[in-house]
Coordinates of N, CA and C in Angstrom, one line a residue:
M1376 N -76.3 95.2 137.4 CA -74.9 95.3 138.8 C -74.2 94.9 138.9
A1377 N -73.6 96.0 140.0 CA -72.0 95.5 140.1 C -71.4 94.4 140.4
Q1378 N -70.3 93.9 140.0 CA -69.3 92.0 140.6 C -68.3 93.0 141.3
R1379 N -68.2 92.5 142.5 CA -67.0 92.7 143.6 C -65.3 91.7 143.3
I1380 N -64.7 91.9 142.6 CA -63.8 90.4 142.7 C -62.7 90.9 143.5
L1381 N -62.5 90.2 144.6 CA -61.2 90.3 145.3 C -60.2 89.5 144.5
V1382 N -58.6 89.6 144.0 CA -57.0 89.5 143.2 C -56.3 89.4 144.2
I1383 N -55.9 88.3 143.8 CA -54.2 88.2 144.8 C -53.9 87.5 143.8
D1384 N -52.1 88.0 143.8 CA -51.2 87.3 143.5 C -49.7 87.5 144.4
G1385 N -48.7 86.1 143.9 CA -47.5 86.0 144.9 C -47.1 85.3 143.5
S1386 N -47.3 85.3 142.7 CA -46.7 84.2 141.6 C -45.2 84.9 141.0
P1387 N -45.1 86.5 141.0 CA -43.6 86.9 140.8 C -42.8 85.8 141.6
A1388 N -41.3 85.9 141.4 CA -40.3 84.9 141.7 C -38.8 85.8 141.8
G1389 N -37.9 85.6 142.4 CA -36.6 86.4 142.3 C -36.5 88.0 142.8
D1390 N -35.8 88.4 141.8 CA -35.6 90.1 142.4 C -36.9 90.5 141.9
S1391 N -38.0 89.9 141.0 CA -39.5 90.5 141.0 C -40.4 90.0 141.6
A1392 N -39.8 89.1 143.1 CA -40.9 89.1 144.2 C -41.3 90.3 144.4
C1393 N -42.8 89.8 145.1 CA -43.6 91.2 145.2 C -45.2 89.8 145.1
G1394 N -45.6 90.7 145.7 CA -47.5 90.4 147.3 C -48.3 91.3 146.6
T1395 N -49.9 90.7 146.1 CA -50.7 92.0 145.5 C -51.8 91.2 145.6
A1396 N -52.4 92.4 146.0 CA -54.0 92.6 146.4 C -54.4 93.4 146.0
A1397 N -56.1 92.9 145.5 CA -56.8 94.0 145.3 C -58.1 94.0 145.0
C1398 N -59.2 94.8 145.2 CA -60.6 95.0 145.3 C -61.1 95.6 144.1
V1399 N -61.8 94.9 142.6 CA -61.9 95.3 141.3 C -63.3 95.4 141.1
V1400 N -64.1 96.4 140.6 CA -65.3 96.0 140.4 C -65.8 95.9 139.5
H1401 N -66.7 94.9 139.1 CA -67.0 94.7 137.3 C -68.1 95.2 137.0
A1402 N -68.7 96.2 136.2 CA -69.9 97.3 136.4 C -70.1 97.3 134.9
G1403 N -71.0 97.7 133.9 CA -71.4 97.8 132.6 C -70.3 98.4 131.7
D1404 N -69.7 99.9 132.8 CA -68.1 100.5 132.0 C -67.6 99.8 132.6
G1405 N -67.1 98.3 132.3 CA -65.4 97.9 132.7 C -65.9 97.4 133.4
L1406 N -64.2 97.0 134.6 CA -63.5 96.7 135.7 C -63.1 98.1 136.1
R1407 N -63.0 98.5 137.3 CA -63.1 99.7 137.5 C -61.9 99.2 139.3
V1408 N -60.3 99.7 140.3 CA -59.8 99.2 140.7 C -60.7 100.0 142.2
L1409 N -60.9 99.4 143.1 CA -61.3 100.5 144.1 C -60.2 100.1 145.6
A1410 N -59.1 98.8 145.4 CA -58.1 99.5 146.5 C -57.0 98.6 146.2
L1411 N -56.0 98.9 146.2 CA -54.6 98.4 146.3 C -54.0 97.9 146.9
R1412 N -53.2 96.9 146.9 CA -52.0 96.7 148.4 C -50.9 96.2 147.3
Q1413 N -49.7 96.5 147.6 CA -48.8 96.1 146.5 C -47.5 96.0 147.9
E1414 N -46.4 95.4 147.6 CA -45.3 95.2 148.6 C -44.4 94.2 147.4
A1415 N -43.4 94.9 147.4 CA -41.8 93.6 147.1 C -41.6 93.3 148.0
G1416 N -40.8 92.1 147.6 CA -40.3 91.0 148.1 C -41.0 89.6 149.0
K1417 N -40.0 88.9 148.5 CA -40.8 87.3 148.9 C -41.3 87.2 150.7
Q1418 N -40.5 87.7 151.3 CA -42.3 88.7 152.3 C -43.4 88.8 152.2
A1419 N -43.5 89.6 151.3 CA -44.7 90.0 150.9 C -45.7 89.4 149.9
A1420 N -44.7 88.4 149.3 CA -45.6 87.3 148.2 C -45.3 86.3 149.7
E1421 N -44.7 85.7 150.9 CA -46.2 84.5 151.3 C -46.8 85.0 152.5
G1422 N -46.8 86.5 152.5 CA -48.1 86.5 153.5 C -49.2 87.9 152.7
V1423 N -49.3 87.3 151.3 CA -50.4 88.1 151.1 C -51.5 88.7 151.1
S1424 N -52.4 87.1 152.5 CA -53.1 87.5 152.9 C -53.3 88.4 154.1
L1425 N -52.1 88.9 153.8 CA -52.3 90.2 155.2 C -52.4 91.4 154.1
L1426 N -52.6 91.4 153.1 CA -52.7 92.6 151.8 C -53.8 92.5 151.9
A1427 N -54.6 91.0 151.7 CA -55.5 90.7 150.5 C -56.3 91.9 152.2
A1428 N -56.0 90.9 153.1 CA -57.2 91.6 154.3 C -57.4 93.7 154.5
E1429 N -56.3 94.3 154.2 CA -55.5 95.7 153.7 C -56.9 96.0 152.8
A1430 N -56.2 95.7 151.6 CA -57.4 95.7 150.9 C -58.4 96.0 150.6
L1431 N -59.4 94.8 151.1 CA -60.6 94.3 151.9 C -61.8 95.4 152.8
Q1432 N -60.3 95.9 153.4 CA -60.5 97.2 154.7 C -60.9 98.1 153.8
Q1433 N -59.8 98.9 153.1 CA -59.8 99.6 152.4 C -60.7 100.1 151.4
A1434 N -61.4 99.1 150.9 CA -62.7 99.4 149.7 C -64.1 99.0 150.6
G1435 N -64.0 99.0 151.9 CA -65.1 98.6 152.8 C -66.1 97.6 152.4
W1436 N -65.0 96.8 152.1 CA -66.2 95.3 151.7 C -66.2 94.0 152.4
S1437 N -67.2 93.6 153.5 CA -66.8 92.6 154.7 C -68.1 92.0 154.7
R1438 N -68.4 90.7 155.1 CA -69.3 90.2 154.7 C -71.1 90.3 155.8
A1439 N -70.0 91.0 156.6 CA -71.4 91.4 157.9 C -71.8 93.0 157.3
Q1440 N -71.4 93.3 156.2 CA -72.2 94.5 155.5 C -73.1 94.7 154.3
G1441 N -72.7 93.0 153.9 CA -73.0 92.4 151.8 C -72.4 93.0 151.2
T1442 N -71.1 93.2 151.6 CA -70.7 93.5 150.3 C -69.7 92.9 150.0
A1443 N -69.3 90.9 150.6 CA -68.3 90.2 150.3 C -67.7 90.6 148.8
P1444 N -66.7 90.1 148.6 CA -67.1 89.4 147.2 C -67.9 88.6 146.2
D1445 N -68.2 88.3 145.2 CA -68.9 88.1 144.5 C -67.6 86.5 144.1
L1446 N -66.7 86.9 143.6 CA -65.6 86.2 143.1 C -64.0 86.6 143.6
V1447 N -63.3 85.2 143.8 CA -61.9 85.4 144.0 C -60.9 85.1 142.7
A1448 N -60.3 86.1 142.4 CA -59.1 85.9 140.9 C -58.1 85.8 141.8
V1449 N -57.2 84.4 141.5 CA -55.8 83.8 142.2 C -54.8 83.5 140.9
V1450 N -53.6 84.4 140.6 CA -52.4 83.5 140.3 C -52.0 82.7 140.2
V1451 N -51.9 81.7 139.8 CA -51.5 80.3 139.5 C -50.4 80.9 139.3
G1452 N -49.9 80.9 138.1 CA -48.0 80.6 138.1 C -48.7 80.8 136.7
P1453 N -47.3 80.9 135.9 CA -45.5 79.8 136.8 C -45.2 81.3 137.5
G1454 N -44.5 80.8 138.7 CA -43.9 81.8 139.5 C -43.4 81.1 140.7
S1455 N -43.2 81.9 142.0 CA -42.9 81.6 142.7 C -43.0 80.3 143.8
F1456 N -42.4 79.5 144.2 CA -43.3 78.1 145.0 C -43.8 78.3 145.5
T1457 N -43.5 78.9 146.6 CA -43.6 79.9 147.9 C -44.5 80.3 147.5
G1458 N -44.2 81.7 146.7 CA -45.3 82.4 146.5 C -47.1 81.9 146.1
L1459 N -46.8 81.2 145.9 CA -48.1 80.1 145.0 C -49.3 79.6 145.7
R1460 N -47.9 78.8 146.4 CA -49.2 78.3 147.6 C -49.5 78.9 148.2
A1461 N -48.8 80.0 148.9 CA -49.4 80.7 149.8 C -50.5 82.1 149.7
S1462 N -50.5 82.5 148.3 CA -51.6 83.3 147.4 C -53.0 82.4 146.9
C1463 N -52.6 80.8 146.9 CA -53.9 80.3 146.6 C -54.7 79.8 147.5
A1464 N -53.8 79.3 149.3 CA -54.2 79.4 150.3 C -55.5 80.4 150.9
A1465 N -54.2 81.8 150.6 CA -55.5 83.2 150.8 C -56.7 82.7 150.1
A1466 N -56.4 82.5 148.8 CA -58.3 83.0 148.0 C -58.5 81.8 148.0
A1467 N -58.4 80.0 148.8 CA -59.7 79.5 149.0 C -60.3 79.6 150.2
G1468 N -59.0 80.5 151.1 CA -59.8 80.4 152.1 C -60.7 81.9 152.9
Y1469 N -60.6 82.9 151.4 CA -61.6 83.8 151.8 C -62.5 83.3 150.7
A1470 N -62.7 82.9 150.1 CA -63.9 81.8 149.0 C -64.8 81.4 149.7
V1471 N -63.7 80.4 150.7 CA -65.1 80.0 151.4 C -65.4 80.7 152.5
G1472 N -64.3 81.7 153.2 CA -65.4 82.2 154.2 C -66.8 83.1 153.8
V1473 N -66.4 83.4 152.9 CA -68.0 84.4 152.3 C -68.9 83.7 151.2
G1474 N -68.2 82.8 150.7 CA -68.6 81.6 149.9 C -69.2 81.4 149.2
C1475 N -68.1 82.5 147.5 CA -68.3 82.2 146.5 C -67.1 81.8 145.4
P1476 N -67.4 81.8 144.4 CA -66.0 81.5 143.4 C -64.9 81.6 143.9
V1477 N -63.7 80.4 143.7 CA -62.2 81.0 143.9 C -61.6 80.3 142.0
V1478 N -61.5 81.6 141.1 CA -60.7 81.1 140.0 C -59.3 81.7 139.9
G1479 N -58.6 80.2 139.6 CA -57.1 80.6 138.8 C -57.2 80.9 137.8
V1480 N -55.9 81.8 137.6 CA -55.3 82.2 135.9 C -54.1 81.9 135.9
T1481 N -53.4 81.6 134.9 CA -52.1 81.9 134.6 C -51.8 83.5 134.0
R1482 N -50.4 83.5 134.0 CA -49.8 85.1 133.9 C -50.0 85.4 132.0
A1483 N -50.3 84.3 131.5 CA -49.8 84.6 130.3 C -52.1 84.7 129.8
E1484 N -52.5 83.5 130.5 CA -54.1 83.7 130.2 C -54.4 85.5 130.6
A1485 N -53.7 85.9 131.4 CA -54.1 87.2 132.1 C -53.3 88.4 130.8
L1486 N -52.2 87.9 130.1 CA -51.7 88.7 129.3 C -52.3 88.2 127.6
A1487 N -53.1 87.1 128.1 CA -53.1 86.9 125.9 C -53.8 87.9 125.2
P1488 N -55.2 88.7 125.5 CA -55.7 89.4 125.0 C -54.7 91.1 124.1
E1489 N -54.3 91.0 125.7 CA -52.9 92.7 125.0 C -51.7 92.0 123.8
L1490 N -51.3 91.0 124.5 CA -50.6 90.1 123.3 C -51.0 90.1 121.9
D1491 N -51.9 89.3 121.8 CA -52.8 88.9 120.9 C -52.4 89.9 119.8
A1492 N -53.2 91.4 120.6 CA -53.6 92.8 119.5 C -51.7 93.6 119.4
A1493 N -50.8 92.6 120.4 CA -49.5 93.2 119.4 C -49.2 92.6 118.6
L1494 N -49.6 91.2 118.2 CA -48.9 90.2 117.7 C -49.5 91.0 116.0
V1495 N -50.7 91.6 116.3 CA -51.7 91.6 115.0 C -51.4 93.3 114.3
A1496 N -50.5 94.1 115.6 CA -50.4 95.5 115.0 C -48.5 95.3 115.1
A1497 N -47.8 94.4 115.2 CA -46.3 93.8 114.5 C -45.9 94.1 113.3
A1498 N -45.8 95.0 113.1 CA -45.1 94.8 111.7 C -45.0 93.9 110.3
G1499 N -44.0 92.8 110.6 CA -43.8 92.2 110.4 C -44.1 90.1 110.6
P1500 N -44.9 89.2 110.3 CA -45.4 88.0 110.7 C -43.9 87.8 111.7
L1501 N -44.7 86.7 112.9 CA -44.4 86.2 114.1 C -45.4 85.3 114.4
A1502 N -44.7 84.4 114.4 CA -44.8 83.0 114.7 C -46.7 82.6 115.8
G1503 N -46.1 84.2 117.1 CA -46.0 83.8 117.8 C -46.3 84.3 119.6
W1504 N -46.3 84.9 120.5 CA -45.8 85.0 121.7 C -45.3 84.4 122.6
L1505 N -44.4 84.6 123.3 CA -44.0 83.8 124.8 C -43.7 84.8 125.7
V1506 N -44.3 84.9 127.0 CA -44.0 85.2 128.2 C -42.7 84.6 128.7
V1507 N -41.6 85.2 129.7 CA -40.7 84.9 129.9 C -40.7 85.6 131.0
T1508 N -40.7 84.6 132.3 CA -40.6 84.9 133.1 C -39.2 84.4 134.2
A1509 N -39.1 84.7 135.4 CA -38.1 84.7 136.4 C -38.6 83.5 137.2
A1510 N -37.5 83.0 137.3 CA -37.7 81.2 137.8 C -36.2 80.8 139.0
R1511 N -35.7 79.7 139.4 CA -34.5 79.7 140.3 C -33.7 80.5 139.3
R1512 N -32.4 80.2 140.1 CA -31.1 81.1 139.8 C -30.7 80.0 137.8
G1513 N -30.5 81.0 136.7 CA -30.3 80.5 135.5 C -31.5 78.7 135.4
R1514 N -32.6 79.5 135.6 CA -33.7 79.5 135.1 C -35.0 80.4 134.9
V1515 N -35.6 79.6 133.2 CA -36.7 81.0 133.1 C -37.9 80.1 133.0
F1516 N -38.7 80.7 133.8 CA -40.6 79.8 133.2 C -40.6 80.9 131.4
V1517 N -41.3 79.3 130.0 CA -41.2 80.2 129.1 C -43.0 79.6 129.2
E1518 N -43.6 80.8 128.4 CA -45.5 80.4 128.9 C -45.4 81.3 127.5
D1519 N -46.7 79.8 126.6 CA -47.4 80.3 126.0 C -48.8 80.1 125.4
K1520 N -49.6 80.0 124.2 CA -50.9 80.1 124.6 C -51.3 78.6 124.9
H1521 N -50.6 77.5 125.3 CA -50.9 76.4 125.2 C -50.1 75.6 126.9
A1522 N -49.0 76.4 126.9 CA -48.6 75.8 128.2 C -47.0 76.6 129.2
V1523 N -46.9 76.0 129.5 CA -45.9 76.5 129.9 C -44.5 75.2 130.3
R1524 N -43.3 76.0 130.6 CA -42.2 75.1 130.7 C -41.1 75.8 131.3
T1525 N -40.0 75.2 131.8 CA -39.0 75.5 132.6 C -37.9 75.6 131.7
V1526 N -36.6 76.7 131.3 CA -36.3 76.7 130.7 C -34.3 77.1 131.3
N1527 N -33.7 76.2 131.2 CA -31.7 75.6 131.7 C -31.6 77.3 130.5
I1528 N -31.5 78.8 131.0 CA -30.8 79.5 130.4 C -29.5 79.0 129.6
A1529 N -28.7 78.2 129.9 CA -27.0 77.7 129.0 C -27.6 77.0 128.7
D1530 N -28.7 76.2 128.2 CA -29.3 75.3 127.4 C -30.6 75.3 126.1
W1531 N -30.2 76.8 126.7 CA -31.7 77.2 125.4 C -31.4 77.6 124.4
Q1532 N -31.9 76.8 123.0 CA -32.2 76.2 122.2 C -33.2 77.8 121.3
A1533 N -32.9 78.2 120.7 CA -33.8 79.2 120.1 C -34.6 78.8 119.0
P1534 N -35.9 79.0 118.9 CA -36.5 78.8 117.9 C -36.1 80.2 116.4
Q1535 N -36.1 79.3 115.4 CA -35.9 79.7 114.4 C -36.5 81.1 113.9
E1536 N -38.0 80.9 114.1 CA -38.9 81.5 114.0 C -38.7 83.3 114.1
A1537 N -39.4 84.2 114.5 CA -40.0 85.3 114.6 C -40.8 85.2 115.4
W1538 N -40.5 85.7 117.0 CA -41.7 85.7 117.8 C -41.3 87.0 118.8
L1539 N -43.1 87.2 119.0 CA -42.9 88.2 120.3 C -42.4 88.0 121.2
V1540 N -41.9 88.1 122.3 CA -40.6 88.3 123.7 C -41.5 88.7 124.5
A1541 N -42.1 88.6 125.6 CA -42.2 89.7 126.8 C -42.4 89.2 128.1
G1542 N -42.7 90.0 128.6 CA -41.8 89.1 130.7 C -41.2 89.6 131.5
E1543 N -40.8 90.1 132.2 CA -40.1 90.5 132.6 C -38.5 90.0 132.8
A1544 N -38.5 88.6 132.5 CA -37.6 88.2 131.6 C -36.7 87.8 130.8
R1545 N -37.4 89.1 129.6 CA -37.5 88.8 128.6 C -36.0 88.7 127.8
T1546 N -35.2 89.8 128.6 CA -34.0 90.2 127.8 C -33.3 88.2 128.4
E1547 N -33.5 87.5 129.3 CA -32.8 86.6 129.1 C -32.5 85.0 128.8
L1548 N -33.1 85.3 127.2 CA -32.9 84.4 126.0 C -32.7 85.2 124.9
P1549 N -31.9 84.2 124.7 CA -30.9 85.5 122.5 C -32.1 84.1 121.9
F1550 N -32.7 85.1 120.9 CA -33.4 84.9 119.7 C -32.5 85.5 118.7
P1551 N -32.3 84.9 117.1 CA -32.5 85.1 116.0 C -33.1 86.6 115.7
S1552 N -34.4 86.1 115.7 CA -35.1 87.0 115.3 C -36.2 87.0 116.4
A1553 N -36.6 87.9 117.1 CA -38.0 88.6 118.3 C -37.5 90.4 117.9
I1554 N -39.6 90.3 118.3 CA -39.9 91.9 118.9 C -39.4 91.4 120.4
T1555 N -39.3 92.7 121.0 CA -39.0 92.6 122.1 C -40.6 93.7 122.8
C1556 N -41.6 92.7 124.0 CA -42.7 93.0 123.9 C -42.8 94.4 125.5
Q1557 N -42.0 95.8 125.9 CA -42.5 96.2 126.7 C -43.5 95.2 127.8
I1558 N -44.4 94.6 127.8 CA -45.4 94.3 128.9 C -44.4 92.9 129.3
S1559 N -44.7 93.1 131.5 CA -43.9 92.3 131.6 C -44.9 91.4 133.1
H1560 N -45.8 92.0 133.1 CA -46.8 91.2 134.0 C -48.2 91.7 134.1
P1561 N -49.3 90.9 134.3 CA -50.1 91.5 134.0 C -51.1 92.5 135.4
S1562 N -52.0 93.3 135.1 CA -52.2 94.8 136.3 C -53.8 93.5 136.7
V1563 N -54.0 94.3 137.7 CA -55.1 93.6 138.2 C -56.2 93.5 137.5
E1564 N -56.5 94.7 136.6 CA -57.8 94.4 136.1 C -57.6 93.1 135.3
Q1565 N -56.7 92.7 134.5 CA -56.1 91.6 133.6 C -56.4 91.0 134.1
I1566 N -55.9 90.3 136.0 CA -56.5 89.4 136.0 C -57.8 88.9 136.4
A1567 N -58.1 90.3 136.7 CA -59.9 90.0 137.1 C -60.4 89.5 135.6
A1568 N -60.1 90.3 134.4 CA -61.0 90.3 133.5 C -60.7 88.8 133.0
A1569 N -59.1 88.1 132.9 CA -59.1 86.6 132.4 C -60.1 85.6 133.6
A1570 N -60.2 85.8 135.1 CA -61.4 85.7 135.4 C -62.4 85.3 135.5
L1571 N -62.8 86.4 135.0 CA -64.8 86.4 134.1 C -64.9 86.1 133.4
R1572 N -64.1 85.7 132.5 CA -63.7 84.8 130.9 C -64.0 83.3 131.3
R1573 N -62.6 82.6 132.6 CA -63.2 81.7 132.8 C -64.2 81.4 133.7
V1574 N -65.2 82.0 134.2 CA -66.2 81.9 134.9 C -67.2 81.6 133.6
R1575 N -66.8 82.7 132.5 CA -68.2 82.9 131.5 C -67.7 81.7 130.4
G1576 N -66.9 81.0 130.7 CA -66.7 79.5 130.1 C -66.0 80.1 129.1
E1577 N -65.1 81.2 129.2 CA -64.7 81.3 127.2 C -63.2 81.0 127.8
L1578 N -62.6 81.2 129.2 CA -61.3 79.6 129.1 C -62.2 78.7 129.2
P1579 N -60.9 77.4 128.9 CA -61.2 75.7 129.6 C -61.3 75.8 131.2
A1580 N -61.5 75.1 131.3 CA -62.0 74.6 132.9 C -60.2 74.7 133.9
R1581 N -60.1 75.9 134.7 CA -58.6 75.6 135.8 C -59.0 75.2 137.2
A1582 N -58.3 74.5 138.1 CA -58.1 74.7 139.4 C -57.7 75.8 139.7
A1583 N -58.1 76.5 141.0 CA -57.5 77.1 141.2 C -55.7 76.7 142.8
L1584 N -55.2 75.6 141.9 CA -54.3 75.4 142.5 C -52.9 76.1 142.2
P1585 N -52.2 75.5 142.1 CA -50.7 76.1 142.0 C -50.0 75.9 140.9
V1586 N -49.4 76.2 139.6 CA -49.2 74.9 138.8 C -47.7 75.3 138.4
Y1587 N -47.0 73.9 139.2 CA -45.3 74.4 139.5 C -45.0 73.4 138.0
V1588 N -43.6 74.4 138.0 CA -43.1 73.8 136.9 C -42.2 73.0 137.3
D1589 N -41.4 73.1 138.2 CA -40.4 73.0 138.7 C -40.8 72.3 139.8
P1590 N -40.2 71.0 140.5 CA -40.0 70.0 141.3 C -39.9 70.6 142.2
P1591 N -40.6 70.5 143.9 CA -39.5 71.4 145.0 C -38.3 71.1 145.2
E1592 N -37.7 71.9 145.9 CA -35.8 72.0 146.4 C -35.9 71.4 148.0
A1593 N -37.2 71.2 148.6 CA -36.9 70.2 149.3 C -37.3 69.0 149.3
K1594 N -36.1 68.5 150.3 CA -36.0 66.8 149.8 C -36.4 66.4 151.5
L1595 N -36.5 64.8 150.9 CA -36.8 64.1 152.4 C -35.6 63.5 152.7
P1596 N -35.6 63.3 154.4 CA -34.4 63.7 154.6 C -33.4 61.4 154.2
A1597 N -32.2 61.2 154.6 CA -32.0 60.5 154.2 C -32.0 59.1 154.9
S1598 N -32.8 59.5 155.8 CA -33.0 58.3 156.6 C -34.7 58.4 156.2
G1599 N -35.1 59.0 155.6 CA -36.7 59.1 155.3 C -37.8 59.5 156.7
L1600 N -38.5 59.5 156.6 CA -39.8 60.1 157.3 C -39.4 59.1 158.8
R1601 N -40.1 60.6 160.1 CA -40.1 59.4 161.3 C -41.5 58.9 161.8
A1602 N -41.7 57.6 162.0 CA -43.3 58.1 162.0 C -43.9 58.4 162.9
A1603 N -45.3 58.4 162.5 CA -46.5 59.3 162.6 C -46.2 59.0 164.3
P1604 N -46.8 59.8 165.0 CA -47.1 59.8 165.9 C -49.0 58.7 166.3
V1605 N -48.0 58.2 167.8 CA -49.5 57.2 168.4 C -50.5 58.1 169.0

């Protein structure tokens, strides 16, 4: 029996900011995209719930017709603070509305199978792979198999080992020895596949909540918060 997966992604930041929603079917022959809505810009990432509604309508999926999603997959980071919050909220809302599970995956978790294959195919020995993606100005997110961190580009100290480097900001960090990989961002099929691996227990459990690496830019007022209304 086919499994219906709603994919939501508002993670890309900076010049790469965009919102993506797709309806993906998992059947015996693999994954197939039935509907895809994608728009560039910060506003699209923040309004990803509208893209999800349009994708569901395009695919003809609805609870009333018994074709609601069986699973919601959302990219939880790293990425845009507001985009992550909006996409995770949209994913949780749809999952609650139709009574299905919601699963979070990171960008590197979705890209890992392709990056692992690239490591095997590389000509020389490599220490591993890194996914470098846009953050705030002068900074990038660096994610490997185990963790994600934020790096100030000006303070970057490159490792001496050779690495496979992917991600849309892969050229922002200098390496003495690296293989640049053209892989930049996971496809909706890769996101759905990672979510299915998590459901099957092949990936450690992860809540469908934003992975915030940087602290929020907003600061409390100097006079403090106003008193709660009575």
